[in-house]
PDB file of C-alpha atoms in Angstrom:
ATOM      1  CA  UNK I 167     164.917-100.598  35.730  1.00  0.00           C
ATOM      2  CA  UNK I 168     166.677-101.850  37.791  1.00  0.00           C
ATOM      3  CA  UNK I 169     169.720-101.185  39.871  1.00  0.00           C
ATOM      4  CA  UNK I 170     172.714-103.454  41.056  1.00  0.00           C
ATOM      5  CA  UNK I 171     172.917-103.732  44.084  1.00  0.00           C
ATOM      6  CA  UNK I 172     175.837-106.322  46.739  1.00  0.00           C
ATOM      7  CA  UNK I 173     175.012-108.338  49.794  1.00  0.00           C
ATOM      8  CA  UNK I 174     176.879-108.853  52.096  1.00  0.00           C
ATOM      9  CA  UNK I 175     174.658-112.284  52.747  1.00  0.00           C
ATOM     10  CA  UNK I 176     174.824-114.975  50.347  1.00  0.00           C
ATOM     11  CA  UNK I 177     171.070-115.497  48.120  1.00  0.00           C
ATOM     12  CA  UNK I 178     169.515-118.807  47.966  1.00  0.00           C
ATOM     13  CA  UNK I 179     169.560-118.611  44.757  1.00  0.00           C
ATOM     14  CA  UNK I 180     173.272-117.253  44.846  1.00  0.00           C
ATOM     15  CA  UNK I 181     173.589-120.983  47.511  1.00  0.00           C
ATOM     16  CA  UNK I 182     172.373-123.300  45.149  1.00  0.00           C
ATOM     17  CA  UNK I 183     174.565-122.254  42.119  1.00  0.00           C
ATOM     18  CA  UNK I 184     177.336-122.684  43.982  1.00  0.00           C
ATOM     19  CA  UNK I 185     176.098-126.177  45.266  1.00  0.00           C
ATOM     20  CA  UNK I 186     175.416-126.666  41.673  1.00  0.00           C
ATOM     21  CA  UNK I 187     178.670-125.441  39.737  1.00  0.00           C
ATOM     22  CA  UNK I 188     180.628-127.777  42.206  1.00  0.00           C
ATOM     23  CA  UNK I 189     179.121-130.726  41.298  1.00  0.00           C
ATOM     24  CA  UNK I 190     178.727-130.392  37.210  1.00  0.00           C
ATOM     25  CA  UNK I 191     179.756-128.510  34.432  1.00  0.00           C
ATOM     26  CA  UNK I 192     177.688-126.382  32.626  1.00  0.00           C
ATOM     27  CA  UNK I 193     176.083-127.493  29.648  1.00  0.00           C
ATOM     28  CA  UNK I 194     178.413-128.041  25.889  1.00  0.00           C
ATOM     29  CA  UNK I 195     176.110-126.241  24.077  1.00  0.00           C
ATOM     30  CA  UNK I 196     173.960-123.517  25.777  1.00  0.00           C
ATOM     31  CA  UNK I 197     170.620-121.817  25.089  1.00  0.00           C
ATOM     32  CA  UNK I 198     170.031-125.310  22.557  1.00  0.00           C
ATOM     33  CA  UNK I 199     166.082-125.088  23.429  1.00  0.00           C
ATOM     34  CA  UNK I 200     166.102-127.695  24.567  1.00  0.00           C
ATOM     35  CA  UNK I 201     162.265-129.062  25.949  1.00  0.00           C
ATOM     36  CA  UNK I 202     161.479-132.410  28.150  1.00  0.00           C
ATOM     37  CA  UNK I 203     160.985-135.599  26.801  1.00  0.00           C
ATOM     38  CA  UNK I 204     157.394-136.623  25.318  1.00  0.00           C
ATOM     39  CA  UNK I 205     155.014-138.243  23.528  1.00  0.00           C
ATOM     40  CA  UNK I 206     152.003-136.828  21.717  1.00  0.00           C
ATOM     41  CA  UNK I 207     149.532-139.215  20.078  1.00  0.00           C
ATOM     42  CA  UNK I 208     146.336-138.594  17.495  1.00  0.00           C
ATOM     43  CA  UNK I 209     142.746-138.086  18.939  1.00  0.00           C
ATOM     44  CA  UNK I 210     141.539-138.451  15.013  1.00  0.00           C
ATOM     45  CA  UNK I 211     143.789-141.533  14.510  1.00  0.00           C
ATOM     46  CA  UNK I 212     145.810-143.462  17.812  1.00  0.00           C
ATOM     47  CA  UNK I 213     148.032-145.100  15.386  1.00  0.00           C
ATOM     48  CA  UNK I 214     149.709-141.608  15.317  1.00  0.00           C
ATOM     49  CA  UNK I 215     152.410-140.894  17.833  1.00  0.00           C
ATOM     50  CA  UNK I 216     155.178-138.286  18.251  1.00  0.00           C
ATOM     51  CA  UNK I 217     157.691-138.774  20.741  1.00  0.00           C
ATOM     52  CA  UNK I 218     160.664-136.112  20.714  1.00  0.00           C
ATOM     53  CA  UNK I 219     164.291-136.315  23.464  1.00  0.00           C
ATOM     54  CA  UNK I 220     166.889-134.366  23.716  1.00  0.00           C
ATOM     55  CA  UNK I 221     168.451-136.921  20.803  1.00  0.00           C
ATOM     56  CA  UNK I 222     165.348-136.733  18.820  1.00  0.00           C
ATOM     57  CA  UNK I 223     162.252-136.589  16.930  1.00  0.00           C
ATOM     58  CA  UNK I 224     160.227-139.921  15.233  1.00  0.00           C
ATOM     59  CA  UNK I 225     156.544-139.055  13.835  1.00  0.00           C
ATOM     60  CA  UNK I 226     153.962-141.164  11.516  1.00  0.00           C
ATOM     61  CA  UNK I 227     154.980-140.509   7.463  1.00  0.00           C
ATOM     62  CA  UNK I 228     158.342-140.462   8.103  1.00  0.00           C
ATOM     63  CA  UNK I 229     158.971-137.215   9.717  1.00  0.00           C
ATOM     64  CA  UNK I 230     162.255-137.946  11.629  1.00  0.00           C
ATOM     65  CA  UNK I 231     165.355-136.280  12.441  1.00  0.00           C
ATOM     66  CA  UNK I 232     167.687-134.921  15.564  1.00  0.00           C
ATOM     67  CA  UNK I 233     168.395-133.203  18.240  1.00  0.00           C
ATOM     68  CA  UNK I 234     165.216-131.002  17.687  1.00  0.00           C
ATOM     69  CA  UNK I 235     165.297-127.277  18.821  1.00  0.00           C
ATOM     70  CA  UNK I 236     162.634-125.864  20.784  1.00  0.00           C
ATOM     71  CA  UNK I 237     160.604-122.589  21.230  1.00  0.00           C
ATOM     72  CA  UNK I 238     157.846-120.615  23.312  1.00  0.00           C
ATOM     73  CA  UNK I 239     156.008-118.295  21.438  1.00  0.00           C
ATOM     74  CA  UNK I 240     152.596-116.008  21.260  1.00  0.00           C
ATOM     75  CA  UNK I 241     149.790-116.284  18.717  1.00  0.00           C
ATOM     76  CA  UNK I 242     146.925-114.064  18.827  1.00  0.00           C
ATOM     77  CA  UNK I 243     143.846-115.232  17.249  1.00  0.00           C
ATOM     78  CA  UNK I 244     140.174-113.775  18.058  1.00  0.00           C
ATOM     79  CA  UNK I 245     141.562-112.359  20.794  1.00  0.00           C
ATOM     80  CA  UNK I 246     142.886-114.651  22.358  1.00  0.00           C
ATOM     81  CA  UNK I 247     146.513-116.157  23.497  1.00  0.00           C
ATOM     82  CA  UNK I 248     147.664-118.958  22.725  1.00  0.00           C
ATOM     83  CA  UNK I 249     151.206-120.614  23.301  1.00  0.00           C
ATOM     84  CA  UNK I 250     153.349-122.345  20.006  1.00  0.00           C
ATOM     85  CA  UNK I 251     155.297-124.761  20.563  1.00  0.00           C
ATOM     86  CA  UNK I 252     158.221-124.161  16.902  1.00  0.00           C
ATOM     87  CA  UNK I 253     160.007-127.249  16.956  1.00  0.00           C
ATOM     88  CA  UNK I 254     163.510-127.411  14.040  1.00  0.00           C
ATOM     89  CA  UNK I 255     165.383-129.821  12.776  1.00  0.00           C
ATOM     90  CA  UNK I 256     167.533-131.324  10.247  1.00  0.00           C
ATOM     91  CA  UNK I 257     164.775-128.802   7.948  1.00  0.00           C
ATOM     92  CA  UNK I 258     161.833-130.227   9.541  1.00  0.00           C
ATOM     93  CA  UNK I 259     160.147-127.681  10.728  1.00  0.00           C
ATOM     94  CA  UNK I 260     156.321-128.573  13.323  1.00  0.00           C
ATOM     95  CA  UNK I 261     154.532-126.114  15.143  1.00  0.00           C
ATOM     96  CA  UNK I 262     152.112-127.574  19.091  1.00  0.00           C
ATOM     97  CA  UNK I 263     149.246-124.877  19.391  1.00  0.00           C
ATOM     98  CA  UNK I 264     148.166-125.304  22.325  1.00  0.00           C
ATOM     99  CA  UNK I 265     144.474-123.480  22.375  1.00  0.00           C
ATOM    100  CA  UNK I 266     142.338-122.096  25.828  1.00  0.00           C
ATOM    101  CA  UNK I 267     140.380-124.527  26.563  1.00  0.00           C
ATOM    102  CA  UNK I 268     143.742-126.692  26.990  1.00  0.00           C
ATOM    103  CA  UNK I 269     143.388-128.245  23.752  1.00  0.00           C
ATOM    104  CA  UNK I 270     146.662-128.782  21.543  1.00  0.00           C
ATOM    105  CA  UNK I 271     146.838-128.728  17.314  1.00  0.00           C
ATOM    106  CA  UNK I 272     149.968-130.505  15.065  1.00  0.00           C
ATOM    107  CA  UNK I 273     150.980-128.475  11.801  1.00  0.00           C
ATOM    108  CA  UNK I 274     153.792-129.446   9.835  1.00  0.00           C
ATOM    109  CA  UNK I 275     153.954-130.035   6.430  1.00  0.00           C
ATOM    110  CA  UNK I 276     152.332-131.216   3.887  1.00  0.00           C
ATOM    111  CA  UNK I 277     149.090-129.943   5.524  1.00  0.00           C
ATOM    112  CA  UNK I 278     149.197-132.028   8.575  1.00  0.00           C
ATOM    113  CA  UNK I 279     147.239-130.474  11.286  1.00  0.00           C
ATOM    114  CA  UNK I 280     146.076-133.163  13.580  1.00  0.00           C
ATOM    115  CA  UNK I 281     144.053-132.536  16.876  1.00  0.00           C
ATOM    116  CA  UNK I 282     146.727-135.083  19.595  1.00  0.00           C
ATOM    117  CA  UNK I 283     147.117-135.616  22.979  1.00  0.00           C
ATOM    118  CA  UNK I 284     149.424-135.690  25.486  1.00  0.00           C
ATOM    119  CA  UNK I 285     149.926-139.445  26.181  1.00  0.00           C
ATOM    120  CA  UNK I 286     153.629-138.493  29.418  1.00  0.00           C
ATOM    121  CA  UNK I 287     156.600-136.039  29.891  1.00  0.00           C
ATOM    122  CA  UNK I 288     159.106-136.095  32.187  1.00  0.00           C
ATOM    123  CA  UNK I 289     159.020-134.524  35.658  1.00  0.00           C
ATOM    124  CA  UNK I 290     162.361-133.218  35.730  1.00  0.00           C
ATOM    125  CA  UNK I 291     163.034-129.356  36.207  1.00  0.00           C
ATOM    126  CA  UNK I 292     163.605-128.764  32.943  1.00  0.00           C
ATOM    127  CA  UNK I 293     159.851-130.121  32.326  1.00  0.00           C
ATOM    128  CA  UNK I 294     158.044-127.949  34.905  1.00  0.00           C
ATOM    129  CA  UNK I 295     159.700-124.160  33.660  1.00  0.00           C
ATOM    130  CA  UNK I 296     158.536-125.425  30.707  1.00  0.00           C
ATOM    131  CA  UNK I 297     154.925-126.071  31.022  1.00  0.00           C
ATOM    132  CA  UNK I 298     155.123-122.940  33.254  1.00  0.00           C
ATOM    133  CA  UNK I 299     156.551-120.468  30.036  1.00  0.00           C
ATOM    134  CA  UNK I 300     154.561-122.584  27.689  1.00  0.00           C
ATOM    135  CA  UNK I 301     150.042-121.870  30.391  1.00  0.00           C
ATOM    136  CA  UNK I 302     152.669-117.985  31.191  1.00  0.00           C
ATOM    137  CA  UNK I 303     151.858-117.587  27.864  1.00  0.00           C
ATOM    138  CA  UNK I 304     149.001-118.650  26.784  1.00  0.00           C
ATOM    139  CA  UNK I 305     146.988-115.530  28.733  1.00  0.00           C
ATOM    140  CA  UNK I 306     147.426-112.203  29.224  1.00  0.00           C
ATOM    141  CA  UNK I 307     150.725-112.331  30.280  1.00  0.00           C
ATOM    142  CA  UNK I 308     151.400-109.471  33.298  1.00  0.00           C
ATOM    143  CA  UNK I 309     151.877-109.446  37.453  1.00  0.00           C
ATOM    144  CA  UNK I 310     148.618-109.930  39.136  1.00  0.00           C
ATOM    145  CA  UNK I 311     146.825-112.083  41.679  1.00  0.00           C
ATOM    146  CA  UNK I 312     145.680-114.956  38.417  1.00  0.00           C
ATOM    147  CA  UNK I 313     148.647-115.074  36.535  1.00  0.00           C
ATOM    148  CA  UNK I 314     150.464-116.246  39.792  1.00  0.00           C
ATOM    149  CA  UNK I 315     146.887-118.184  40.905  1.00  0.00           C
ATOM    150  CA  UNK I 316     147.354-119.471  36.751  1.00  0.00           C
ATOM    151  CA  UNK I 317     150.636-121.115  36.904  1.00  0.00           C
ATOM    152  CA  UNK I 318     150.384-122.088  41.176  1.00  0.00           C
ATOM    153  CA  UNK I 319     150.915-125.987  39.954  1.00  0.00           C
ATOM    154  CA  UNK I 320     155.030-125.353  38.830  1.00  0.00           C
ATOM    155  CA  UNK I 321     155.799-122.910  41.939  1.00  0.00           C
ATOM    156  CA  UNK I 322     156.265-123.605  45.225  1.00  0.00           C
ATOM    157  CA  UNK I 323     154.088-122.333  47.954  1.00  0.00           C
ATOM    158  CA  UNK I 324     155.673-120.220  49.982  1.00  0.00           C
ATOM    159  CA  UNK I 325     156.889-118.677  46.271  1.00  0.00           C
ATOM    160  CA  UNK I 326     153.006-118.684  45.277  1.00  0.00           C
ATOM    161  CA  UNK I 327     152.456-117.638  49.352  1.00  0.00           C
ATOM    162  CA  UNK I 328     155.230-114.404  48.990  1.00  0.00           C
ATOM    163  CA  UNK I 329     154.162-113.510  45.543  1.00  0.00           C
ATOM    164  CA  UNK I 330     150.119-113.211  46.742  1.00  0.00           C
ATOM    165  CA  UNK I 331     151.641-110.616  49.460  1.00  0.00           C
ATOM    166  CA  UNK I 332     153.435-108.569  47.619  1.00  0.00           C
ATOM    167  CA  UNK I 333     151.340-107.829  45.366  1.00  0.00           C
ATOM    168  CA  UNK I 334     148.853-107.439  48.796  1.00  0.00           C
ATOM    169  CA  UNK I 335     150.857-105.022  49.590  1.00  0.00           C
ATOM    170  CA  UNK I 336     150.663-102.495  46.561  1.00  0.00           C
ATOM    171  CA  UNK I 337     149.271 -98.936  46.821  1.00  0.00           C
ATOM    172  CA  UNK I 338     148.165 -97.104  43.140  1.00  0.00           C
ATOM    173  CA  UNK I 339     150.595 -94.280  42.481  1.00  0.00           C
ATOM    174  CA  UNK I 340     153.347 -96.485  44.152  1.00  0.00           C
ATOM    175  CA  UNK I 341     156.644 -97.430  41.820  1.00  0.00           C
ATOM    176  CA  UNK I 342     155.785-101.501  42.415  1.00  0.00           C
ATOM    177  CA  UNK I 343     159.465-103.604  43.477  1.00  0.00           C
ATOM    178  CA  UNK I 344     158.905-105.682  40.781  1.00  0.00           C
ATOM    179  CA  UNK I 345     158.505-103.660  38.170  1.00  0.00           C
ATOM    180  CA  UNK I 346     158.201-106.054  34.943  1.00  0.00           C
ATOM    181  CA  UNK I 347     156.301-109.992  33.886  1.00  0.00           C
ATOM    182  CA  UNK I 348     157.982-112.057  37.426  1.00  0.00           C
ATOM    183  CA  UNK I 349     158.356-114.682  34.367  1.00  0.00           C
ATOM    184  CA  UNK I 350     160.533-113.479  31.795  1.00  0.00           C
ATOM    185  CA  UNK I 351     161.608-110.492  33.034  1.00  0.00           C
ATOM    186  CA  UNK I 352     160.765-108.599  31.019  1.00  0.00           C
ATOM    187  CA  UNK I 353     157.916-105.832  30.117  1.00  0.00           C
ATOM    188  CA  UNK I 354     157.623-106.348  26.686  1.00  0.00           C
ATOM    189  CA  UNK I 355     155.830-109.560  26.472  1.00  0.00           C
ATOM    190  CA  UNK I 356     158.848-112.167  24.859  1.00  0.00           C
ATOM    191  CA  UNK I 357     159.105-111.988  20.701  1.00  0.00           C
ATOM    192  CA  UNK I 358     159.949-115.929  21.520  1.00  0.00           C
ATOM    193  CA  UNK I 359     161.139-117.542  24.963  1.00  0.00           C
ATOM    194  CA  UNK I 360     163.905-120.526  24.566  1.00  0.00           C
ATOM    195  CA  UNK I 361     165.502-122.674  26.935  1.00  0.00           C
ATOM    196  CA  UNK I 362     168.659-124.425  28.886  1.00  0.00           C
ATOM    197  CA  UNK I 363     169.546-127.963  29.797  1.00  0.00           C
ATOM    198  CA  UNK I 364     168.839-127.728  33.417  1.00  0.00           C
ATOM    199  CA  UNK I 365     172.049-128.425  35.706  1.00  0.00           C
ATOM    200  CA  UNK I 366     171.208-130.432  38.638  1.00  0.00           C
ATOM    201  CA  UNK I 367     172.843-131.582  41.767  1.00  0.00           C
ATOM    202  CA  UNK I 368     170.872-133.032  44.561  1.00  0.00           C
ATOM    203  CA  UNK I 369     167.404-131.671  45.526  1.00  0.00           C
ATOM    204  CA  UNK I 370     168.608-128.446  43.480  1.00  0.00           C
ATOM    205  CA  UNK I 371     168.291-127.180  40.161  1.00  0.00           C
ATOM    206  CA  UNK I 372     169.594-124.532  37.533  1.00  0.00           C
ATOM    207  CA  UNK I 373     167.307-124.005  34.421  1.00  0.00           C
ATOM    208  CA  UNK I 374     168.180-120.482  31.905  1.00  0.00           C
ATOM    209  CA  UNK I 375     165.683-119.749  30.183  1.00  0.00           C
ATOM    210  CA  UNK I 376     165.949-117.049  27.290  1.00  0.00           C
ATOM    211  CA  UNK I 377     163.859-114.000  24.910  1.00  0.00           C
ATOM    212  CA  UNK I 378     164.402-112.029  22.235  1.00  0.00           C
ATOM    213  CA  UNK I 379     162.878-108.568  23.437  1.00  0.00           C
ATOM    214  CA  UNK I 380     161.815-107.083  19.413  1.00  0.00           C
ATOM    215  CA  UNK I 381     161.165-103.816  21.840  1.00  0.00           C
ATOM    216  CA  UNK I 382     163.745-103.105  22.753  1.00  0.00           C
ATOM    217  CA  UNK I 383     166.280-104.123  20.161  1.00  0.00           C
ATOM    218  CA  UNK I 384     167.711-107.346  22.521  1.00  0.00           C
ATOM    219  CA  UNK I 385     167.572-110.575  21.159  1.00  0.00           C
ATOM    220  CA  UNK I 386     168.823-112.446  23.793  1.00  0.00           C
ATOM    221  CA  UNK I 387     167.564-112.023  27.497  1.00  0.00           C
ATOM    222  CA  UNK I 388     168.109-113.837  29.826  1.00  0.00           C
ATOM    223  CA  UNK I 389     167.102-115.056  33.450  1.00  0.00           C
ATOM    224  CA  UNK I 390     167.597-118.107  34.907  1.00  0.00           C
ATOM    225  CA  UNK I 391     165.116-120.232  37.860  1.00  0.00           C
ATOM    226  CA  UNK I 392     165.620-122.772  40.830  1.00  0.00           C
ATOM    227  CA  UNK I 393     163.806-124.600  41.213  1.00  0.00           C
ATOM    228  CA  UNK I 394     163.833-127.899  44.129  1.00  0.00           C
ATOM    229  CA  UNK I 395     162.249-130.641  44.726  1.00  0.00           C
ATOM    230  CA  UNK I 396     159.995-132.386  47.481  1.00  0.00           C
ATOM    231  CA  UNK I 397     157.435-134.509  47.676  1.00  0.00           C
ATOM    232  CA  UNK I 398     158.820-135.700  44.594  1.00  0.00           C
ATOM    233  CA  UNK I 399     157.866-132.377  42.497  1.00  0.00           C
ATOM    234  CA  UNK I 400     160.749-130.530  40.972  1.00  0.00           C
ATOM    235  CA  UNK I 401     158.304-126.346  41.338  1.00  0.00           C
ATOM    236  CA  UNK I 402     159.488-123.186  40.680  1.00  0.00           C
ATOM    237  CA  UNK I 403     161.301-121.448  43.815  1.00  0.00           C
ATOM    238  CA  UNK I 404     162.826-117.528  42.864  1.00  0.00           C
ATOM    239  CA  UNK I 405     164.955-116.827  40.097  1.00  0.00           C
ATOM    240  CA  UNK I 406     167.649-114.890  38.852  1.00  0.00           C
ATOM    241  CA  UNK I 407     167.752-110.853  37.035  1.00  0.00           C
ATOM    242  CA  UNK I 408     170.055-109.012  35.561  1.00  0.00           C
ATOM    243  CA  UNK I 409     172.822-112.647  35.617  1.00  0.00           C
ATOM    244  CA  UNK I 410     172.457-113.239  39.737  1.00  0.00           C
ATOM    245  CA  UNK I 411     172.596-109.547  40.861  1.00  0.00           C
ATOM    246  CA  UNK I 412     168.931-109.438  41.721  1.00  0.00           C
ATOM    247  CA  UNK I 413     166.257-111.886  42.343  1.00  0.00           C
ATOM    248  CA  UNK I 414     162.635-112.178  42.271  1.00  0.00           C
ATOM    249  CA  UNK I 415     163.065-113.354  45.831  1.00  0.00           C
ATOM    250  CA  UNK I 416     164.659-109.880  46.634  1.00  0.00           C
ATOM    251  CA  UNK I 417     162.972-107.351  45.778  1.00  0.00           C
ATOM    252  CA  UNK I 418     159.854-109.686  46.744  1.00  0.00           C
ATOM    253  CA  UNK I 419     161.593-108.790  49.900  1.00  0.00           C
ATOM    254  CA  UNK I 420     161.315-104.461  49.320  1.00  0.00           C
TER     255      UNK I 420
END
């Protein structure tokens, strides 16, 4: 457990949150199961293309629906962890399975199952967090140097170095100051993960992430990712736990 504590100085994440709160209102529908705008194409038949945005999903064979909801799940198969993206709307349910070899398979009703490749995705903060969690979910998860390097392309160089330095300082037998998986804020592998739309103010953004933790019976465990834009890319720079009372960077500084 993490003890709540107060600090006299506002953290970098708190400053970002205040800036965003001053310019934007919270999303109308919280925990909506948001995902980046994407387009995927069948590798077996290039004429078959799937596209989804926050407003609609369009695919071949009259697969269409409004306001798709996305969630990430972890699936263990043949000794390997796979990331599965579940997409539902208007009674339609699709799954996009990401394998360890970077291949993807889209499955759906009527025996639909076809290999696909991504044609495009947006470059916003929501996409960055979704990609990080999709990559992380398809691993053994946990907190290690290998896991940090696995998601390094979606985090700032500063945060990456702080994480690696923190891991190098840890000594066996001592209670770690980051006592959980830093990307989910949980000690167990979540049953599922879903994201809210990003709140953006200038070069700063916040993306709330929700998780269902069956081990402790928590249906809506929440953390918030703080991102900043540098060199035209959105990168994760901190993560807020316990409604902002604790941040990843504050734990790394202990």
